[in-house]
C-alpha positions as semicolon CSV with decimal commas, in nm:
position;residue;x (nm);y (nm);z (nm)
1;M;0,340;-5,176;9,435
2;R;0,652;-5,384;9,390
3;D;1,007;-5,271;9,369
4;N;1,160;-5,268;9,021
5;S;1,512;-5,379;8,953
6;S;1,587;-5,111;8,695
7;A;1,459;-4,777;8,578
8;T;1,371;-4,923;8,240
9;T;1,141;-5,195;8,377
10;I;0,779;-5,150;8,279
11;F;0,568;-5,088;8,590
12;R;0,284;-5,329;8,660
13;P;-0,044;-5,135;8,637
14;V;-0,201;-5,079;8,978
15;I;-0,547;-5,027;8,829
16;P;-0,688;-5,269;8,568
17;S;-0,823;-5,132;8,242
18;R;-1,199;-5,151;8,204
19;S;-1,422;-4,907;8,019
20;A;-1,755;-4,858;8,201
21;P;-1,610;-4,816;8,554
22;G;-1,364;-4,561;8,420
23;L;-1,645;-4,352;8,274
24;W;-1,843;-4,357;8,599
25;W;-1,541;-4,261;8,809
26;G;-1,465;-3,983;8,561
27;L;-1,822;-3,854;8,580
28;L;-1,802;-3,841;8,960
29;G;-1,481;-3,641;8,939
30;V;-1,627;-3,398;8,686
31;A;-1,935;-3,345;8,904
32;A;-1,705;-3,251;9,192
33;F;-1,496;-3,019;8,972
34;S;-1,803;-2,844;8,825
35;F;-1,841;-2,643;9,147
36;T;-1,480;-2,521;9,138
37;V;-1,532;-2,212;8,920
38;P;-1,849;-2,086;9,095
39;F;-1,706;-2,146;9,442
40;T;-1,379;-1,976;9,348
41;R;-1,585;-1,679;9,235
42;V;-1,757;-1,680;9,577
43;A;-1,432;-1,710;9,770
44;V;-1,254;-1,422;9,593
45;G;-1,522;-1,191;9,726
46;G;-1,353;-1,195;10,066
47;L;-1,018;-1,369;10,027
48;S;-0,715;-1,279;9,817
49;P;-0,660;-1,490;9,504
50;L;-0,311;-1,586;9,623
51;F;-0,451;-1,715;9,952
52;I;-0,723;-1,912;9,771
53;G;-0,492;-2,064;9,512
54;A;-0,216;-2,156;9,757
55;G;-0,420;-2,213;10,071
56;R;-0,652;-2,467;9,915
57;A;-0,345;-2,669;9,812
58;V;-0,213;-2,658;10,170
59;V;-0,544;-2,790;10,304
60;A;-0,545;-3,071;10,048
61;A;-0,176;-3,151;10,111
62;I;-0,239;-3,198;10,483
63;L;-0,517;-3,445;10,402
64;A;-0,296;-3,616;10,145
65;A;0,000;-3,653;10,381
66;S;-0,227;-3,800;10,647
67;A;-0,375;-4,052;10,403
68;L;-0,032;-4,156;10,277
69;A;0,102;-4,200;10,630
70;L;-0,200;-4,392;10,760
71;T;-0,191;-4,636;10,468
72;R;0,190;-4,659;10,474
73;Q;0,236;-4,598;10,103
74;R;0,580;-4,659;9,958
75;L;0,776;-4,364;9,828
76;P;0,776;-4,304;9,452
77;R;1,097;-4,404;9,280
78;G;1,335;-4,255;9,024
79;R;1,168;-4,068;8,739
80;Q;0,832;-4,087;8,912
81;W;0,936;-3,789;9,125
82;A;1,002;-3,579;8,815
83;R;0,667;-3,682;8,669
84;L;0,495;-3,597;8,997
85;A;0,658;-3,253;8,984
86;L;0,500;-3,203;8,641
87;V;0,160;-3,307;8,776
88;A;0,200;-3,075;9,075
89;A;0,301;-2,784;8,853
90;G;-0,015;-2,830;8,648
91;I;-0,295;-2,911;8,892
92;V;-0,160;-2,798;9,230
93;V;0,017;-2,475;9,138
94;G;-0,083;-2,360;8,790
95;F;-0,457;-2,418;8,763
96;P;-0,562;-2,301;9,113
97;L;-0,353;-1,984;9,113
98;L;-0,436;-1,881;8,757
99;T;-0,811;-1,936;8,793
100;S;-0,819;-1,759;9,130
101;Y;-0,665;-1,446;8,982
102;A;-0,878;-1,466;8,666
103;L;-1,207;-1,496;8,855
104;T;-1,147;-1,179;9,051
105;T;-1,273;-0,995;8,739
106;A;-1,436;-1,256;8,513
107;P;-1,781;-1,398;8,595
108;A;-1,802;-1,770;8,673
109;S;-2,004;-1,842;8,358
110;H;-1,740;-1,666;8,146
111;G;-1,463;-1,868;8,308
112;A;-1,655;-2,192;8,255
113;V;-1,679;-2,129;7,880
114;V;-1,305;-2,068;7,839
115;I;-1,223;-2,369;8,058
116;A;-1,445;-2,576;7,826
117;L;-1,132;-2,605;7,611
118;L;-0,989;-2,844;7,871
119;P;-1,109;-3,173;7,712
120;A;-0,944;-3,090;7,378
121;A;-0,636;-2,961;7,557
122;T;-0,615;-3,282;7,762
123;A;-0,648;-3,493;7,448
124;T;-0,373;-3,286;7,285
125;A;-0,147;-3,331;7,586
126;A;-0,214;-3,705;7,580
127;V;-0,127;-3,715;7,209
128;L;0,202;-3,534;7,265
129;R;0,285;-3,734;7,577
130;G;0,216;-4,063;7,399
131;R;0,406;-3,956;7,085
132;E;0,099;-4,026;6,874
133;H;0,052;-3,898;6,519
134;P;-0,315;-3,799;6,491
135;S;-0,481;-3,694;6,168
136;V;-0,489;-3,341;6,035
137;A;-0,857;-3,332;6,129
138;F;-0,766;-3,357;6,498
139;W;-0,538;-3,054;6,484
140;L;-0,788;-2,864;6,268
141;V;-1,080;-2,916;6,505
142;T;-0,861;-2,837;6,807
143;A;-0,751;-2,511;6,643
144;V;-1,112;-2,421;6,563
145;G;-1,208;-2,483;6,926
146;A;-0,927;-2,258;7,049
147;A;-1,033;-1,990;6,801
148;A;-1,394;-2,017;6,921
149;A;-1,284;-1,969;7,282
150;M;-1,072;-1,669;7,189
151;A;-1,355;-1,517;6,982
152;F;-1,589;-1,560;7,278
153;A;-1,336;-1,396;7,509
154;L;-1,295;-1,099;7,275
155;A;-1,671;-1,060;7,236
156;Q;-1,718;-1,063;7,612
157;S;-1,437;-0,812;7,668
158;G;-1,664;-0,531;7,557
159;N;-1,954;-0,638;7,779
160;P;-2,045;-0,344;8,006
161;L;-2,163;-0,585;8,276
162;Q;-1,803;-0,691;8,336
163;S;-1,603;-0,456;8,555
164;G;-1,280;-0,316;8,433
165;G;-1,351;-0,322;8,061
166;F;-1,128;-0,493;7,809
167;G;-0,804;-0,456;8,002
168;Q;-0,888;-0,661;8,309
169;T;-1,112;-0,907;8,125
170;G;-0,848;-0,961;7,858
171;W;-0,589;-1,050;8,120
172;A;-0,841;-1,278;8,288
173;D;-0,880;-1,471;7,962
174;V;-0,503;-1,505;7,927
175;L;-0,490;-1,646;8,280
176;L;-0,779;-1,884;8,209
177;L;-0,611;-2,015;7,893
178;G;-0,291;-2,065;8,090
179;A;-0,489;-2,256;8,352
180;V;-0,633;-2,480;8,080
181;G;-0,286;-2,562;7,950
182;A;-0,151;-2,631;8,299
183;A;-0,441;-2,859;8,392
184;A;-0,423;-3,049;8,062
185;I;-0,058;-3,136;8,120
186;G;-0,129;-3,236;8,479
187;Y;-0,427;-3,450;8,378
188;A;-0,245;-3,633;8,099
189;E;0,068;-3,708;8,299
190;G;-0,129;-3,784;8,615
191;G;-0,356;-4,026;8,431
192;L;-0,054;-4,225;8,313
193;L;0,124;-4,210;8,647
194;A;-0,191;-4,324;8,830
195;R;-0,151;-4,663;8,660
196;E;0,177;-4,707;8,843
197;L;0,115;-4,540;9,179
198;G;-0,262;-4,562;9,205
199;A;-0,519;-4,287;9,154
200;W;-0,540;-4,122;9,494
201;Q;-0,173;-4,187;9,561
202;T;-0,073;-3,987;9,252
203;V;-0,259;-3,670;9,347
204;S;-0,155;-3,713;9,713
205;W;0,216;-3,731;9,632
206;A;0,181;-3,433;9,396
207;L;0,017;-3,231;9,673
208;V;0,285;-3,326;9,926
209;L;0,560;-3,242;9,679
210;A;0,418;-2,893;9,626
211;L;0,344;-2,830;9,996
212;P;0,659;-2,629;10,083
213;L;0,602;-2,384;9,797
214;M;0,227;-2,349;9,857
215;A;0,275;-2,309;10,233
216;A;0,524;-2,027;10,169
217;L;0,282;-1,855;9,929
218;T;-0,003;-1,892;10,177
219;T;0,206;-1,732;10,452
220;L;0,302;-1,450;10,216
221;S;-0,061;-1,385;10,125
222;M;-0,168;-1,379;10,490
223;T;0,107;-1,128;10,565
224;Q;0,005;-0,899;10,281
225;H;-0,372;-0,938;10,315
226;P;-0,494;-1,097;10,640
227;P;-0,794;-1,316;10,545
228;A;-1,133;-1,177;10,641
229;A;-1,432;-1,347;10,487
230;S;-1,790;-1,442;10,557
231;A;-1,901;-1,790;10,657
232;V;-2,018;-1,861;10,301
233;Q;-1,684;-1,755;10,156
234;W;-1,496;-1,974;10,404
235;A;-1,727;-2,264;10,317
236;A;-1,648;-2,214;9,946
237;F;-1,277;-2,211;10,028
238;A;-1,314;-2,532;10,230
239;Y;-1,483;-2,701;9,933
240;L;-1,199;-2,595;9,705
241;G;-0,940;-2,742;9,940
242;V;-1,113;-3,063;10,046
243;V;-1,311;-3,162;9,734
244;S;-1,175;-2,975;9,430
245;M;-0,810;-3,028;9,526
246;F;-0,830;-3,368;9,694
247;F;-1,132;-3,600;9,688
248;G;-1,238;-3,496;9,337
249;F;-0,903;-3,612;9,201
250;F;-0,951;-3,952;9,364
251;A;-1,238;-4,020;9,128
252;W;-1,096;-3,834;8,826
253;Y;-0,752;-3,995;8,820
254;R;-0,902;-4,337;8,889
255;G;-1,126;-4,287;8,586
256;L;-0,832;-4,178;8,369
257;A;-0,621;-4,469;8,493
258;I;-0,891;-4,728;8,419
259;G;-0,942;-4,556;8,085
260;P;-0,936;-4,543;7,800
261;M;-0,799;-4,198;7,878
262;A;-0,923;-4,028;7,561
263;K;-1,276;-4,161;7,607
264;V;-1,292;-4,072;7,977
265;S;-1,165;-3,722;7,898
266;Q;-1,482;-3,662;7,691
267;I;-1,680;-3,653;8,015
268;Q;-1,519;-3,315;8,081
269;L;-1,759;-3,178;7,818
270;V;-2,029;-3,193;8,085
271;Q;-1,828;-2,978;8,327
272;P;-1,877;-2,631;8,169
273;V;-2,249;-2,694;8,131
274;L;-2,276;-2,784;8,499
275;S;-2,056;-2,490;8,602
276;I;-2,271;-2,243;8,408
277;C;-2,584;-2,391;8,568
278;W;-2,433;-2,357;8,916
279;A;-2,329;-1,999;8,837
280;G;-2,688;-1,917;8,752
281;L;-2,843;-2,102;9,046
282;L;-2,592;-2,013;9,316
283;L;-2,461;-1,674;9,202
284;G;-2,758;-1,542;9,007
285;E;-2,552;-1,482;8,692
286;S;-2,762;-1,438;8,379
287;L;-2,696;-1,650;8,070
288;D;-2,678;-1,416;7,769
289;W;-2,668;-1,527;7,406
290;T;-2,291;-1,480;7,368
291;T;-2,224;-1,711;7,662
292;A;-2,467;-1,971;7,528
293;I;-2,329;-1,964;7,172
294;G;-1,968;-1,943;7,284
295;G;-2,007;-2,230;7,528
296;L;-2,183;-2,448;7,270
297;A;-1,917;-2,381;7,006
298;V;-1,628;-2,462;7,238
299;I;-1,797;-2,778;7,371
300;V;-1,877;-2,906;7,020
301;C;-1,522;-2,846;6,900
302;A;-1,373;-3,007;7,209
303;G;-1,593;-3,312;7,167
304;A;-1,507;-3,339;6,800
305;A;-1,134;-3,318;6,875
306;V;-1,151;-3,602;7,126
307;R;-1,365;-3,819;6,894
308;V;-1,134;-3,762;6,598
309;R;-0,842;-3,873;6,810
310;L;-1,029;-4,193;6,897
311;Q;-1,060;-4,289;6,529
312;P;-0,779;-4,527;6,426
313;E;-0,545;-4,426;6,148
314;P;-0,520;-4,647;5,837
315;A;-0,189;-4,796;5,947
316;Q;-0,336;-4,877;6,283
317;Q;-0,640;-5,038;6,121
318;N;-0,413;-5,273;5,929
319;R;-0,257;-5,383;6,255
320;R;-0,607;-5,393;6,410
321;E;-0,487;-5,162;6,682
322;S;-0,662;-4,845;6,792
323;P;-0,561;-4,561;7,023
324;E;-0,799;-4,707;7,282
325;R;-0,593;-5,024;7,298
326;R;-0,279;-4,819;7,342
327;D;-0,451;-4,650;7,636
328;H;-0,497;-4,995;7,790
329;Q;-0,129;-5,081;7,772
330;P;0,113;-5,001;8,055
331;P;0,293;-4,671;7,980
332;Q;0,646;-4,705;7,851
333;P;0,915;-4,501;8,026
334;A;0,999;-4,190;7,825
335;A;1,350;-4,136;7,693
336;R;1,574;-3,965;7,940
């Protein structure tokens, strides 16, 4: 990465734009992330949600700081720090903490269905971040997908198999939806920033930036509830810290950076299916008809939203320019 003479200079992309490699890297990242919800569900059986959400970030930050020091990476500059803070708020702080608390009451398969909104949410964040003007169909399908997820959550709230009834499950769904929004913002901004800093460098700097806060929260959780878990629960926690919070993002952000971002984000549609399968195989959770229908509806709507966004608008067709080509261009600095 070269120094830039001014804050308004366009950064030279670190990662070239090619399509097929981006899809494969994205698929590898999604495969790693698909175990996050089931393993979080395992870990909360013996560890507090605050310890899981903050502690996994501390583990990943230690790995990230070591990697940055060993490879002697240059410090981010100027507005990149503010953008890294946004990435950290979404994927280091928001998503892990919110899902950890939600999965103390919600089954892993339930959480996977609500999180299936993430592809459409990521596409929406990318649209807003890139100041695009998608068609009405994009917003309509996205709204239908959100409504499907909420309908599923309400239907599941009355399920007697879920402990706590509607109150706890309802709050779990609110937390899961908040986690989706946080991750979508982190994914969209991180995918753009990875073109300037590099894929693994982006997530590493975000982890290091959030380390003081997450270390303080981890210490607080250990003071309130000293961790006491089985070997399996500790193994699940280790996976969350090493793979879900660190190595998985190497592949995912590299895929988003190679792009096109909107097309790579479609691979996330595979994640809830895999997560539900792991929940059944590893946790013995049964797949009832509401989970199957709800998951299918959310996945179809999310896929439709991303595909609609990929279709060029008439004005863009006249210029023979599509959103995919815009994804290949170096990101322009946003207005201060």
